[in-house]
mmCIF file of C-alpha atoms in Angstrom:
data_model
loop_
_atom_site.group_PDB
_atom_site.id
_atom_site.type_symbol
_atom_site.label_atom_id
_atom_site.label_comp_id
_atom_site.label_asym_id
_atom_site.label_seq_id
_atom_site.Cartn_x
_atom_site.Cartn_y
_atom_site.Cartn_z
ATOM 1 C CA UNK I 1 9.735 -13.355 -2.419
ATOM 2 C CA UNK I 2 12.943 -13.164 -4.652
ATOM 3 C CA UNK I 3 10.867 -15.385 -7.438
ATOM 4 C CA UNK I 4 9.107 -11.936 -7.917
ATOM 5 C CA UNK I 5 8.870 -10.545 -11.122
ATOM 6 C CA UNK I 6 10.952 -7.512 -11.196
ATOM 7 C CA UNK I 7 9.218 -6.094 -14.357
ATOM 8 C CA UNK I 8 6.752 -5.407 -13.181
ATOM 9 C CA UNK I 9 8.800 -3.232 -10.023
ATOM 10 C CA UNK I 10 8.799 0.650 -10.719
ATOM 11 C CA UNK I 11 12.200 1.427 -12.127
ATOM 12 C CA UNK I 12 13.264 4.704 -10.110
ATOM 13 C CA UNK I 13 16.079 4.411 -6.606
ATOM 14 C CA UNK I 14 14.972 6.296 -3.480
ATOM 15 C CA UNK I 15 12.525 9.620 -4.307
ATOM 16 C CA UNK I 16 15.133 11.721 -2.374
ATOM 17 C CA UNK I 17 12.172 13.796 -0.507
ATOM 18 C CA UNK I 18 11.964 16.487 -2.615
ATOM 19 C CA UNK I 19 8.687 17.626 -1.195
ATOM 20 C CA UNK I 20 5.447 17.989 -1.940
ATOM 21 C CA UNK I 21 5.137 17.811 -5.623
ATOM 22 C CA UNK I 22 2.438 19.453 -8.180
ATOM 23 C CA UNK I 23 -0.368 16.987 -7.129
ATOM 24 C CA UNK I 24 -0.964 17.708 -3.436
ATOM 25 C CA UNK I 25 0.077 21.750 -3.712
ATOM 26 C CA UNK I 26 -3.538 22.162 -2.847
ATOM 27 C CA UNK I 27 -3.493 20.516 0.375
ATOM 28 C CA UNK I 28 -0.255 22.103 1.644
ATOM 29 C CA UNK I 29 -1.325 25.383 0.878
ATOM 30 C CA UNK I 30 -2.389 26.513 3.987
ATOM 31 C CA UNK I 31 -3.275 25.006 7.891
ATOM 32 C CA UNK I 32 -7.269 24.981 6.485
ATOM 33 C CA UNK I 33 -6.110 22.818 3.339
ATOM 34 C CA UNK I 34 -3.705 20.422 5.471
ATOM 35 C CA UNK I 35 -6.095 19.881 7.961
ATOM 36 C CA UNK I 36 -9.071 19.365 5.111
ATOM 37 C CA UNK I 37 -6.629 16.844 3.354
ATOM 38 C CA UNK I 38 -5.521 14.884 6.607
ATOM 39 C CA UNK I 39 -9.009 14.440 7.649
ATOM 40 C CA UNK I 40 -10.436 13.504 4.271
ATOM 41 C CA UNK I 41 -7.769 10.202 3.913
ATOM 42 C CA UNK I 42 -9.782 7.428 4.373
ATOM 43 C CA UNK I 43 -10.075 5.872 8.000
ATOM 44 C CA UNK I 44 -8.433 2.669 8.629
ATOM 45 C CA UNK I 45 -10.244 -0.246 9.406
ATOM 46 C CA UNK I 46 -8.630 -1.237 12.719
ATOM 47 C CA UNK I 47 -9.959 -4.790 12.883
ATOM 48 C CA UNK I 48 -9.553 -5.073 9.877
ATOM 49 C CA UNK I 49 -5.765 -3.998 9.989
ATOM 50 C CA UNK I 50 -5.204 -6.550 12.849
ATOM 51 C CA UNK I 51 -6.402 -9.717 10.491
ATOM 52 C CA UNK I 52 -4.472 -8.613 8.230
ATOM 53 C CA UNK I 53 -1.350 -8.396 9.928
ATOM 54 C CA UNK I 54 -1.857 -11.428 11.711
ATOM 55 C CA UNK I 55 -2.586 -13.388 8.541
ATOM 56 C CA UNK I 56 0.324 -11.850 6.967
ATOM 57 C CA UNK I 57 2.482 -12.948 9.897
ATOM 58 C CA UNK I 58 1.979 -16.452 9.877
ATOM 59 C CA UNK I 59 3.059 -16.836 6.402
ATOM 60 C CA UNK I 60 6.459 -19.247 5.921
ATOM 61 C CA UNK I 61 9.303 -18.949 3.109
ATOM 62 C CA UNK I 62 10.063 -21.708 1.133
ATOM 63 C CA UNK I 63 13.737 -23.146 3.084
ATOM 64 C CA UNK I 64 15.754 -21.520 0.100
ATOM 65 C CA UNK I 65 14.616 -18.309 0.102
ATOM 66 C CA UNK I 66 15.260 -18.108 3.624
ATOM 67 C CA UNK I 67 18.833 -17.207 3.304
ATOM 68 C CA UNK I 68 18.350 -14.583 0.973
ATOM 69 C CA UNK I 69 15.910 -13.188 3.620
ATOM 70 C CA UNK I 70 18.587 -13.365 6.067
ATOM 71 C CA UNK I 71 21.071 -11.333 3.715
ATOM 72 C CA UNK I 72 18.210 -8.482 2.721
ATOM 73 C CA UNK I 73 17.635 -8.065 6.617
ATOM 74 C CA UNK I 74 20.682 -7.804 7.100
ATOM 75 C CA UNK I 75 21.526 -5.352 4.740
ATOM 76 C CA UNK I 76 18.685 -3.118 6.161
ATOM 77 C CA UNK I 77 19.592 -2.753 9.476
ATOM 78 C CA UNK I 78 20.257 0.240 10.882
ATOM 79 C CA UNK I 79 22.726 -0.501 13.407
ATOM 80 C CA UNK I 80 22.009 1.660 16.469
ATOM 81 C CA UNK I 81 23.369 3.027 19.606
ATOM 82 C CA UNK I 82 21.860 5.513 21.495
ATOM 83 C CA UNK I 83 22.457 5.190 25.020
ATOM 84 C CA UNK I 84 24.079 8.246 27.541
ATOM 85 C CA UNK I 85 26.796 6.037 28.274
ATOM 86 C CA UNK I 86 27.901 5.859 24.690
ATOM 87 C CA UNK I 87 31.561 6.214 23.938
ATOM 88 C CA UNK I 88 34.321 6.708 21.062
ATOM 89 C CA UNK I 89 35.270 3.074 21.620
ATOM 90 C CA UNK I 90 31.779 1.288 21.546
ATOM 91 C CA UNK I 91 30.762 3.292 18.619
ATOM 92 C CA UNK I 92 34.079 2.112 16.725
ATOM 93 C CA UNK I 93 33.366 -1.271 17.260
ATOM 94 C CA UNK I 94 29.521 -0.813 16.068
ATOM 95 C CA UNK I 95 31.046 0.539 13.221
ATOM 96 C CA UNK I 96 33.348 -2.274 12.797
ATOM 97 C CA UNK I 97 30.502 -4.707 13.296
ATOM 98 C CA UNK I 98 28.493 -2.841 10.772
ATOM 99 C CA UNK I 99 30.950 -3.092 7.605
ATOM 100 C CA UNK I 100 32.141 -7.150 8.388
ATOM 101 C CA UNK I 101 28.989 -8.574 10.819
ATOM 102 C CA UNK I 102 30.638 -11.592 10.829
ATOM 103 C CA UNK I 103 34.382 -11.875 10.301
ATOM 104 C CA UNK I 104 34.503 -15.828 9.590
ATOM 105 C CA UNK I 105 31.967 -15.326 6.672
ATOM 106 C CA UNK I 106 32.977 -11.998 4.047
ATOM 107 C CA UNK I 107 29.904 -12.827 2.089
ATOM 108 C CA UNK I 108 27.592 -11.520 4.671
ATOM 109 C CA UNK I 109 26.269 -8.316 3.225
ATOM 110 C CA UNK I 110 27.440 -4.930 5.005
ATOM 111 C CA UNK I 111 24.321 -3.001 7.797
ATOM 112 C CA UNK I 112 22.686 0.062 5.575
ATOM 113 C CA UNK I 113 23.731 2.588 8.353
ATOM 114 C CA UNK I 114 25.198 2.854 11.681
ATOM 115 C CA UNK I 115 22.971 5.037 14.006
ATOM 116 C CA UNK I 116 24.339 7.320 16.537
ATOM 117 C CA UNK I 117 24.191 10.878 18.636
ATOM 118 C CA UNK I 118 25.087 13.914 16.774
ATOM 119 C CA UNK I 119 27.989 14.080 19.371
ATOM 120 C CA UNK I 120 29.315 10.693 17.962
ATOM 121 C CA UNK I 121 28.975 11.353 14.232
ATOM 122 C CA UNK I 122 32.405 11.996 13.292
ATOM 123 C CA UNK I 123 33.693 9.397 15.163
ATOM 124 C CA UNK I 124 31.163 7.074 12.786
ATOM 125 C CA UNK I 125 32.648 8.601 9.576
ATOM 126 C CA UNK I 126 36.199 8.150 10.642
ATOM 127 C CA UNK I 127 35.773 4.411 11.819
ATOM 128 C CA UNK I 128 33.533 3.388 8.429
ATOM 129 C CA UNK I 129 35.880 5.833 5.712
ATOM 130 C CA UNK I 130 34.751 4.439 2.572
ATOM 131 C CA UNK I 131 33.068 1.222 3.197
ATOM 132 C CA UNK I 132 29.529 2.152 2.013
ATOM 133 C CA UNK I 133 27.817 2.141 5.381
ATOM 134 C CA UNK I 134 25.855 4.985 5.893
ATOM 135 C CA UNK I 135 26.083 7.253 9.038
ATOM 136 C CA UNK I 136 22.709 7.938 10.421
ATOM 137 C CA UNK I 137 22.211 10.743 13.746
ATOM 138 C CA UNK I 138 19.254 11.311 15.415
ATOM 139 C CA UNK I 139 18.253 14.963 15.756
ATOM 140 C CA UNK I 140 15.809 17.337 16.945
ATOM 141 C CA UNK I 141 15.974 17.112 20.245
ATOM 142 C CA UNK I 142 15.574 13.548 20.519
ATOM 143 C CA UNK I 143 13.495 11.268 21.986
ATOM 144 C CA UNK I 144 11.300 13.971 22.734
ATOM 145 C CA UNK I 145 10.947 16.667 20.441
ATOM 146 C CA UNK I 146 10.902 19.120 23.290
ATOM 147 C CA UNK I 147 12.738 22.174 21.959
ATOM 148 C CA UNK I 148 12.869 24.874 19.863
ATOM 149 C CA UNK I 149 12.832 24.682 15.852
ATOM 150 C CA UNK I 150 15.760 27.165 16.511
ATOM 151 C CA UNK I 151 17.726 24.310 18.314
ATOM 152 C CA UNK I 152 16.357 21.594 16.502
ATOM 153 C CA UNK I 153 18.334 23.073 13.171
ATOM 154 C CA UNK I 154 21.051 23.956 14.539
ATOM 155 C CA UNK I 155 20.790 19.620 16.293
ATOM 156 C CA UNK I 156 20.805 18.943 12.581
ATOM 157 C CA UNK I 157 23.276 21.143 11.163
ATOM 158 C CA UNK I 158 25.309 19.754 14.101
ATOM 159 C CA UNK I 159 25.037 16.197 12.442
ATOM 160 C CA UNK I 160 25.055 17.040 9.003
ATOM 161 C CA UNK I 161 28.720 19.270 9.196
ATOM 162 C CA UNK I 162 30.043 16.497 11.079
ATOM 163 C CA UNK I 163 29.103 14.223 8.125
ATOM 164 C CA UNK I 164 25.824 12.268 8.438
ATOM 165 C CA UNK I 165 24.215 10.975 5.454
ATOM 166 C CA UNK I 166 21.570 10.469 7.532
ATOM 167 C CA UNK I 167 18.939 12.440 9.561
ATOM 168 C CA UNK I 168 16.418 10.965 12.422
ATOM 169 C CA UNK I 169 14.198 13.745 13.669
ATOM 170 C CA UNK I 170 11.391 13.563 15.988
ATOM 171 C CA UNK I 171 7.961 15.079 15.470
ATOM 172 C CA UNK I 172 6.361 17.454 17.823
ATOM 173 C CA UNK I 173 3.516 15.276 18.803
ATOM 174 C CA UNK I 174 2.601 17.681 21.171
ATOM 175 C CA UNK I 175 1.722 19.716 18.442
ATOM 176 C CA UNK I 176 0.272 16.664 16.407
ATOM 177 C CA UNK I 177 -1.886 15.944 18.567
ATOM 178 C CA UNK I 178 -3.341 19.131 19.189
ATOM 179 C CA UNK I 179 -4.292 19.716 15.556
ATOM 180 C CA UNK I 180 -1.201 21.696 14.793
ATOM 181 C CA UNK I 181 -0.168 20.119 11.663
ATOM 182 C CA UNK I 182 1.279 23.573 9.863
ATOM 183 C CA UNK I 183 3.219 23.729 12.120
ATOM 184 C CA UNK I 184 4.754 19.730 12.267
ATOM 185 C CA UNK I 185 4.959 20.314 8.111
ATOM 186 C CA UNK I 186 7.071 23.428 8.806
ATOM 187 C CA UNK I 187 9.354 21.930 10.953
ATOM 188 C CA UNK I 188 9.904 18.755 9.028
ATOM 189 C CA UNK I 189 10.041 20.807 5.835
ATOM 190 C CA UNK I 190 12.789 23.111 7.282
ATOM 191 C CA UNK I 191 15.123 20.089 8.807
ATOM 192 C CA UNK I 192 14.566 18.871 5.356
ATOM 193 C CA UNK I 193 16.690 21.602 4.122
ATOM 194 C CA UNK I 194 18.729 21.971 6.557
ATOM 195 C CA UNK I 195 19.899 18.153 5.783
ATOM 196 C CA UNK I 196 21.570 19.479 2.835
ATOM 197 C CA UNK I 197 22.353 15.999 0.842
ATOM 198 C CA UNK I 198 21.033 14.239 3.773
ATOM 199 C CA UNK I 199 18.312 12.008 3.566
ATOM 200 C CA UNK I 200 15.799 12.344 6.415
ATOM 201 C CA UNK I 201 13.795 9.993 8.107
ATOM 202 C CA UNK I 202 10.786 11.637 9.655
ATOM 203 C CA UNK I 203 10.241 9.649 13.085
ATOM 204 C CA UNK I 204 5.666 9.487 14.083
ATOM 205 C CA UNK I 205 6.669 8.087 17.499
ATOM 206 C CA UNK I 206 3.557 5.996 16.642
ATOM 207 C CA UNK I 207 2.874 4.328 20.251
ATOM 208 C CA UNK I 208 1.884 7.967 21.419
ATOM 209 C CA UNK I 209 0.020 8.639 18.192
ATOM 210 C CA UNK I 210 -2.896 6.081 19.766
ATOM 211 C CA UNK I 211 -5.279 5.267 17.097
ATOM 212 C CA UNK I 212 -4.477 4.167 13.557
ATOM 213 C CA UNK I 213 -6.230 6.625 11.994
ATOM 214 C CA UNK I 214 -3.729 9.120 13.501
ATOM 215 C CA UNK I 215 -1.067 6.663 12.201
ATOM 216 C CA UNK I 216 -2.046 7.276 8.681
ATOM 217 C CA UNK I 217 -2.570 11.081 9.032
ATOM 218 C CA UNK I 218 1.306 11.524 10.246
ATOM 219 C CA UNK I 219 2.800 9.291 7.539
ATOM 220 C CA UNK I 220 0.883 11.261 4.889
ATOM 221 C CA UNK I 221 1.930 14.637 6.735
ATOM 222 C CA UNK I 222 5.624 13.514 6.507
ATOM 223 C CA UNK I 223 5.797 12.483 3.327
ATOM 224 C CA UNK I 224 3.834 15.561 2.226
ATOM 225 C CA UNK I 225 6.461 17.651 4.133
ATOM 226 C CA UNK I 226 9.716 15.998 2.404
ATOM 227 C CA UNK I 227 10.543 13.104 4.391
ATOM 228 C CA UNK I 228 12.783 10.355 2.527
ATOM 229 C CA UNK I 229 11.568 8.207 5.023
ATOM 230 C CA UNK I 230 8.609 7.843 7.768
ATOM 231 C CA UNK I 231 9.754 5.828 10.522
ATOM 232 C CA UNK I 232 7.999 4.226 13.338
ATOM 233 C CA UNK I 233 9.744 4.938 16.775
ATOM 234 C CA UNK I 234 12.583 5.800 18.415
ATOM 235 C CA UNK I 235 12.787 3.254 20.385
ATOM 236 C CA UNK I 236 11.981 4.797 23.486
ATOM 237 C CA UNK I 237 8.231 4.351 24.022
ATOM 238 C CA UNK I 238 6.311 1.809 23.963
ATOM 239 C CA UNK I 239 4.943 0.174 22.326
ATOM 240 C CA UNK I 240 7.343 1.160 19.281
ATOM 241 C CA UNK I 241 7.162 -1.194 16.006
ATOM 242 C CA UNK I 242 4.387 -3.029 15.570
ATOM 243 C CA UNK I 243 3.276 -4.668 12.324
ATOM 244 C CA UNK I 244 -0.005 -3.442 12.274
ATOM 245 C CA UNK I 245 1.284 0.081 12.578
ATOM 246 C CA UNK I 246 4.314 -0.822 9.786
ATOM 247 C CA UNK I 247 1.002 -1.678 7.395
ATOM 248 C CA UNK I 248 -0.177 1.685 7.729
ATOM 249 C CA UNK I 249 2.927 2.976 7.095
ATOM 250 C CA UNK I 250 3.825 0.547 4.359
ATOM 251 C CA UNK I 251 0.272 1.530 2.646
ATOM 252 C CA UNK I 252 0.879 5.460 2.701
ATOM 253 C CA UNK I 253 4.281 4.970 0.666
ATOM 254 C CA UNK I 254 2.851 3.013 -1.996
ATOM 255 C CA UNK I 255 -0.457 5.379 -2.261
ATOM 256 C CA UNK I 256 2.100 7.865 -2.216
ATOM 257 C CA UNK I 257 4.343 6.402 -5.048
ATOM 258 C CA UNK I 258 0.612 5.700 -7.084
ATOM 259 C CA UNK I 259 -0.440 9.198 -6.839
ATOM 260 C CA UNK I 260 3.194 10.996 -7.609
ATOM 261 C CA UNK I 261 5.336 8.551 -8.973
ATOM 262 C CA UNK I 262 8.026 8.980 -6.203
ATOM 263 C CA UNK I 263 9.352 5.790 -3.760
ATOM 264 C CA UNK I 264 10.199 6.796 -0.557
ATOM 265 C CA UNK I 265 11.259 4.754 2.493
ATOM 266 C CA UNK I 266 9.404 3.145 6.021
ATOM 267 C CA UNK I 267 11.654 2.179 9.066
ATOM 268 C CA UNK I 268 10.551 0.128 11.880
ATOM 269 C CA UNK I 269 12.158 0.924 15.113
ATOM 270 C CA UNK I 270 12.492 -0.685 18.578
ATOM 271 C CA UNK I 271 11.727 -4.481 19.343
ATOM 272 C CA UNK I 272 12.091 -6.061 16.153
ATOM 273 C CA UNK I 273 14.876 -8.574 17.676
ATOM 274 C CA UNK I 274 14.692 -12.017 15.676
ATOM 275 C CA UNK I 275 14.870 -12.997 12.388
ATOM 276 C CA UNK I 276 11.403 -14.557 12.456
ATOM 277 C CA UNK I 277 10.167 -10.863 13.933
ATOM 278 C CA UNK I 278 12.186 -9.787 10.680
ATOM 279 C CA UNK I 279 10.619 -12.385 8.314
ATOM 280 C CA UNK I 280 7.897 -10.867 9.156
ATOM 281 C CA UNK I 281 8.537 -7.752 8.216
ATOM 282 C CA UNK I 282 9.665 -8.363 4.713
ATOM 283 C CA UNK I 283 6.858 -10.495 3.570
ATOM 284 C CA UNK I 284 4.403 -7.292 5.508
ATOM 285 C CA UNK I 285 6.610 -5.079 2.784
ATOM 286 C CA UNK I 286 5.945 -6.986 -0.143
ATOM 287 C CA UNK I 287 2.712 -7.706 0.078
ATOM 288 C CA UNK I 288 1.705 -3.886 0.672
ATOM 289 C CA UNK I 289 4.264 -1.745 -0.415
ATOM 290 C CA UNK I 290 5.425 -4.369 -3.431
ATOM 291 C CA UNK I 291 8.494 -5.785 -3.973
ATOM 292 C CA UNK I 292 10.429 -2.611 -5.070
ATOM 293 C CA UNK I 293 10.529 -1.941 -1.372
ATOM 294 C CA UNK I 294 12.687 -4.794 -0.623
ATOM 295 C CA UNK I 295 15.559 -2.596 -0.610
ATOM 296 C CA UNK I 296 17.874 -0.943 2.210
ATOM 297 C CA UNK I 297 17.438 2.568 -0.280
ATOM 298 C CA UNK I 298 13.761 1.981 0.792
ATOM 299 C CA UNK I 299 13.326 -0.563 4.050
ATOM 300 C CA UNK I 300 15.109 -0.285 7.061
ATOM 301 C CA UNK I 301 15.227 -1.899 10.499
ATOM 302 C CA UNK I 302 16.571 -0.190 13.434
ATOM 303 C CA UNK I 303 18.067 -2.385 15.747
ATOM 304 C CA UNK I 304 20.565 -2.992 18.258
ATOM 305 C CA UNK I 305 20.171 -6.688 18.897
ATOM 306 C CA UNK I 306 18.590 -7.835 15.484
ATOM 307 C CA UNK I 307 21.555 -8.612 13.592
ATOM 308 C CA UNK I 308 22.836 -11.076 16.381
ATOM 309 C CA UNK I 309 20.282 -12.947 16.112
ATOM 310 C CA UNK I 310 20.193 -12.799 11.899
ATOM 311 C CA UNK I 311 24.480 -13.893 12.559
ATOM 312 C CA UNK I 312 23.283 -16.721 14.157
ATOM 313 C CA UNK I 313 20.144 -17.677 11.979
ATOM 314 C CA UNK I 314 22.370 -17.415 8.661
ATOM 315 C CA UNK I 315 25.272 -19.501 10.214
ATOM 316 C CA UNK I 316 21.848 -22.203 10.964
ATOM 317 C CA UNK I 317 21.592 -22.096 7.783
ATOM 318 C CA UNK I 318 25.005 -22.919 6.074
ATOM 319 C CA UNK I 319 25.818 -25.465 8.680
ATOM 320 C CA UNK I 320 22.382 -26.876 9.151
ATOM 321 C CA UNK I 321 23.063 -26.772 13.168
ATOM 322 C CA UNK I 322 22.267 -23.601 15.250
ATOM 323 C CA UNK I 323 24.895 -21.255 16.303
ATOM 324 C CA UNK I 324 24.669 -20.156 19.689
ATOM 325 C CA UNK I 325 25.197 -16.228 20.919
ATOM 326 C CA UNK I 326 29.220 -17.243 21.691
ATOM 327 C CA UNK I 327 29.566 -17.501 17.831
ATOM 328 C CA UNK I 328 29.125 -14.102 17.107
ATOM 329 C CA UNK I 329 30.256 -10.475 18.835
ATOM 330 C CA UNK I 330 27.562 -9.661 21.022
ATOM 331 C CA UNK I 331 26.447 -5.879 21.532
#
């Protein structure tokens, strides 16, 4: 992968979500024209879609290339913690994990973000201060999505005052599901501006979203709506990432890009956990999206137990004997 030619790459950083642009104000312009547009993208072969992630997983990296794969995973990773038991002192170490993941080594690249409650946000900002970590909250009533848009904005503007760079929000799939997409395009596209500078990654919850097909439609309505990023799960259902579902994904952002000229992001979430899992991943990004994509600005893991595992892998690596789980700070 990093013998690409980067020529050929389109030139422009993150899209920045600004909406839907010129091209598709037809098919926003009301529920009949959303609903006419969703329904006319073309249906996804689902055996198909299986092959092909299959194939695509069993590809290998040449031996050096897998070091830089280590160090772009790496610096993709959203470093998360969302658990009830969460606290001022875990989340300061996460944070301190995120901007040296391992001490012994200062080459090892920096996570993209560190992922928290709204609740928890400031205590992010204060721990990272200017290291170039990102601070990423999950809003909108999440997991669910079970509340009011009234609540939901106010979740966000929660997050955003206290300094996140970052937005998570949940879809109503509820609504989804029922045919209600003016309504899911409404909400994302007023979180969207109630992110401010934000960036906002628009989450499908994809293992209740059942069919592929269904997949595809959500991706399309969140980029439509002004998501930076789709993302995959919240980690809370499963199933949540799969690679089959991260090709769909993967395939509306680069339609997307070829029909507007703007890059936005995908994020797999939940049980991506080894660095072969994540090997996987970046070779499924290239090979669909492109290699433009191989970029934390556009590609992001979250992950709780991931980076461990990459610690380890990239210490394999250097020393050519494995590192156990004592090696490394353990989450």
């Amino acid at each position: 992968m990093p013998e690409t030619d980067t020529a050929a790459q389109p030139s422009t950083p993150a899209a920045g979500g600004t909406g839907s642009p010129p091209a598709f104000a037809d098919a926003v312009r009301d529920e009949t024209s959303l609903r006419r547009f969703l329904h006319g993208l073309p249906g996804v072969d689902a055996v198909g879609l299986e092959q092909r992630a299959a194939g695509l997983a069993t590809r290998s990296i040449k031996k050096d290339s897998k070091l830089w794969a280590i160090d772009t995973a790496i610096s993709m990773v959203d470093l998360t913690t969302l658990e009830g038991a969460d606290t001022e002192g875990k989340v300061r170490t996460l944070c301190a994990k995120g901007r040296r993941p391992d001490p012994e080594h200062p080459d090892v690249p920096r996570v993209a973000a560190i992922c928290v409650y709204p609740d928890m946000v400031a205590t992010a900002v204060a721990a990272l201060g200017d290291s170039g970590v990102g601070v990423a909250s999950v809003a909108t009533a999440f997991p669910s999505g079970r509340s009011s848009l009234r609540v939901k904005l106010a979740d966000t503007a929660y997050a955003v005052e206290a300094g996140a760079t970052e937005i998570d929000m949940v879809i109503d799939r509820g609504a989804f599901l029922s045919g209600r997409y003016g309504q899911v395009f409404d909400e994302i596209r007023q979180v969207k501006a109630a992110c401010g500078t934000a960036h906002l990654k628009v989450i499908l919850e994809t293992g209740e979203l059942a069919t592929p097909d269904n997949v595809r439609r959500a991706s399309w309505l969140g980029l439509l709506a002004g998501g930076d990023f789709i993302k995959t799960s919240t980690g809370k259902v499963s199933p949540a990432a799969t690679l089959p579902v991260t090709h769909v994904m993967l395939q509306a952002v680069h339609d997307w890009h070829a029909a507007t000229g703007e890059l936005r992001g995908v994020k797999p979430a939940g049980g991506i956990r080894t660095t072969k899992d994540a090997i996987r991943y970046l070779v499924a990004v290239h090979e669909v999206a492109g290699p433009a994509w191989l970029d934390p600005h556009l590609f992001r893991f979250g992950a709780s137990s991931l980076l461990n595992d990459l610690l380890m892998q990239r210490r394999t690596q250097l020393q050519g004997h494995y590192s156990g789980p004592d090696y490394v700070t353990v989450d």
